[in-house]
Amino acid sequence: MTQVVQESVKMLEMLPESEQEFASQFIKRLVLAWDPDFAKLTPEERKQLEAAEQRVDSGEYIKDSDIDW
């Protein structure tokens, strides 16, 4: 978790529950506006994907148990 996310969570925890719900809905709208079909990768997901692609390219296979279905 990044420092920015940690600070954001701390600030959200200071809010009353009703305002936390409002903030949560706002964040959901931000994420949907940024990636409406949830197809974009986070930087960490990009690294994991590239590492997996390199293993496959080198002849290695990925076990289905390693996949987060």
PDB file of C-alpha atoms in Angstrom:
ATOM      1  CA  MET A   1       0.000   0.000   0.000  1.00  0.00           C
ATOM      2  CA  THR A   2       1.446   3.363  -0.949  1.00  0.00           C
ATOM      3  CA  GLN A   3       1.937   6.222   1.487  1.00  0.00           C
ATOM      4  CA  VAL A   4      -0.809   8.208  -0.266  1.00  0.00           C
ATOM      5  CA  VAL A   5      -3.307   5.370   0.163  1.00  0.00           C
ATOM      6  CA  GLN A   6      -2.359   4.943   3.819  1.00  0.00           C
ATOM      7  CA  GLU A   7      -2.852   8.656   4.467  1.00  0.00           C
ATOM      8  CA  SER A   8      -6.181   8.593   2.636  1.00  0.00           C
ATOM      9  CA  VAL A   9      -7.400   5.687   4.746  1.00  0.00           C
ATOM     10  CA  LYS A  10      -6.390   7.508   7.944  1.00  0.00           C
ATOM     11  CA  MET A  11      -8.350  10.573   6.837  1.00  0.00           C
ATOM     12  CA  LEU A  12     -11.388   8.476   5.895  1.00  0.00           C
ATOM     13  CA  GLU A  13     -11.337   6.880   9.338  1.00  0.00           C
ATOM     14  CA  MET A  14     -11.681  10.336  10.905  1.00  0.00           C
ATOM     15  CA  LEU A  15     -14.994  10.933   9.131  1.00  0.00           C
ATOM     16  CA  PRO A  16     -18.398   9.976  10.529  1.00  0.00           C
ATOM     17  CA  GLU A  17     -19.751   6.743   9.068  1.00  0.00           C
ATOM     18  CA  SER A  18     -22.251   8.554   6.813  1.00  0.00           C
ATOM     19  CA  GLU A  19     -19.441  10.632   5.308  1.00  0.00           C
ATOM     20  CA  GLN A  20     -17.292   7.527   4.903  1.00  0.00           C
ATOM     21  CA  GLU A  21     -20.057   6.045   2.769  1.00  0.00           C
ATOM     22  CA  PHE A  22     -20.182   9.201   0.646  1.00  0.00           C
ATOM     23  CA  ALA A  23     -16.388   9.107   0.191  1.00  0.00           C
ATOM     24  CA  SER A  24     -16.535   5.429  -0.755  1.00  0.00           C
ATOM     25  CA  GLN A  25     -19.148   6.111  -3.430  1.00  0.00           C
ATOM     26  CA  PHE A  26     -17.052   9.009  -4.736  1.00  0.00           C
ATOM     27  CA  ILE A  27     -13.955   6.808  -4.981  1.00  0.00           C
ATOM     28  CA  LYS A  28     -15.956   4.147  -6.842  1.00  0.00           C
ATOM     29  CA  ARG A  29     -17.061   6.790  -9.354  1.00  0.00           C
ATOM     30  CA  LEU A  30     -13.460   7.946  -9.807  1.00  0.00           C
ATOM     31  CA  VAL A  31     -12.296   4.394 -10.491  1.00  0.00           C
ATOM     32  CA  LEU A  32     -15.132   3.738 -12.919  1.00  0.00           C
ATOM     33  CA  ALA A  33     -14.398   6.991 -14.761  1.00  0.00           C
ATOM     34  CA  TRP A  34     -10.727   6.013 -14.994  1.00  0.00           C
ATOM     35  CA  ASP A  35     -11.394   2.389 -16.025  1.00  0.00           C
ATOM     36  CA  PRO A  36     -15.070   1.721 -16.788  1.00  0.00           C
ATOM     37  CA  ASP A  37     -14.586  -1.940 -17.715  1.00  0.00           C
ATOM     38  CA  PHE A  38     -11.841  -2.715 -15.159  1.00  0.00           C
ATOM     39  CA  ALA A  39      -9.437  -3.642 -17.969  1.00  0.00           C
ATOM     40  CA  LYS A  40      -6.472  -1.451 -16.967  1.00  0.00           C
ATOM     41  CA  LEU A  41      -3.634  -2.899 -14.951  1.00  0.00           C
ATOM     42  CA  THR A  42      -2.096  -1.369 -11.886  1.00  0.00           C
ATOM     43  CA  PRO A  43       1.710  -1.010 -11.962  1.00  0.00           C
ATOM     44  CA  GLU A  44       2.033  -4.116  -9.750  1.00  0.00           C
ATOM     45  CA  GLU A  45      -0.327  -6.133 -11.975  1.00  0.00           C
ATOM     46  CA  ARG A  46       1.688  -5.016 -15.036  1.00  0.00           C
ATOM     47  CA  LYS A  47       4.920  -6.321 -13.417  1.00  0.00           C
ATOM     48  CA  GLN A  48       3.266  -9.637 -12.572  1.00  0.00           C
ATOM     49  CA  LEU A  49       1.916 -10.011 -16.097  1.00  0.00           C
ATOM     50  CA  GLU A  50       5.275  -9.227 -17.705  1.00  0.00           C
ATOM     51  CA  ALA A  51       7.053 -11.690 -15.382  1.00  0.00           C
ATOM     52  CA  ALA A  52       4.532 -14.393 -16.271  1.00  0.00           C
ATOM     53  CA  GLU A  53       4.907 -13.679 -19.987  1.00  0.00           C
ATOM     54  CA  GLN A  54       8.697 -13.998 -19.691  1.00  0.00           C
ATOM     55  CA  ARG A  55       8.345 -17.374 -17.970  1.00  0.00           C
ATOM     56  CA  VAL A  56       6.046 -18.623 -20.735  1.00  0.00           C
ATOM     57  CA  ASP A  57       8.361 -17.273 -23.444  1.00  0.00           C
ATOM     58  CA  SER A  58      11.260 -19.162 -21.856  1.00  0.00           C
ATOM     59  CA  GLY A  59       9.300 -22.431 -21.976  1.00  0.00           C
ATOM     60  CA  GLU A  60       7.951 -22.392 -18.458  1.00  0.00           C
ATOM     61  CA  TYR A  61       4.288 -22.976 -17.782  1.00  0.00           C
ATOM     62  CA  ILE A  62       2.033 -21.397 -15.204  1.00  0.00           C
ATOM     63  CA  LYS A  63       0.172 -23.775 -12.927  1.00  0.00           C
ATOM     64  CA  ASP A  64      -3.553 -23.129 -12.794  1.00  0.00           C
ATOM     65  CA  SER A  65      -3.283 -23.073  -8.996  1.00  0.00           C
ATOM     66  CA  ASP A  66      -1.083 -19.948  -9.344  1.00  0.00           C
ATOM     67  CA  ILE A  67      -3.853 -18.069 -11.129  1.00  0.00           C
ATOM     68  CA  ASP A  68      -6.226 -15.938  -9.078  1.00  0.00           C
ATOM     69  CA  TRP A  69      -9.467 -17.011 -10.778  1.00  0.00           C
TER      70      TRP A  69
END
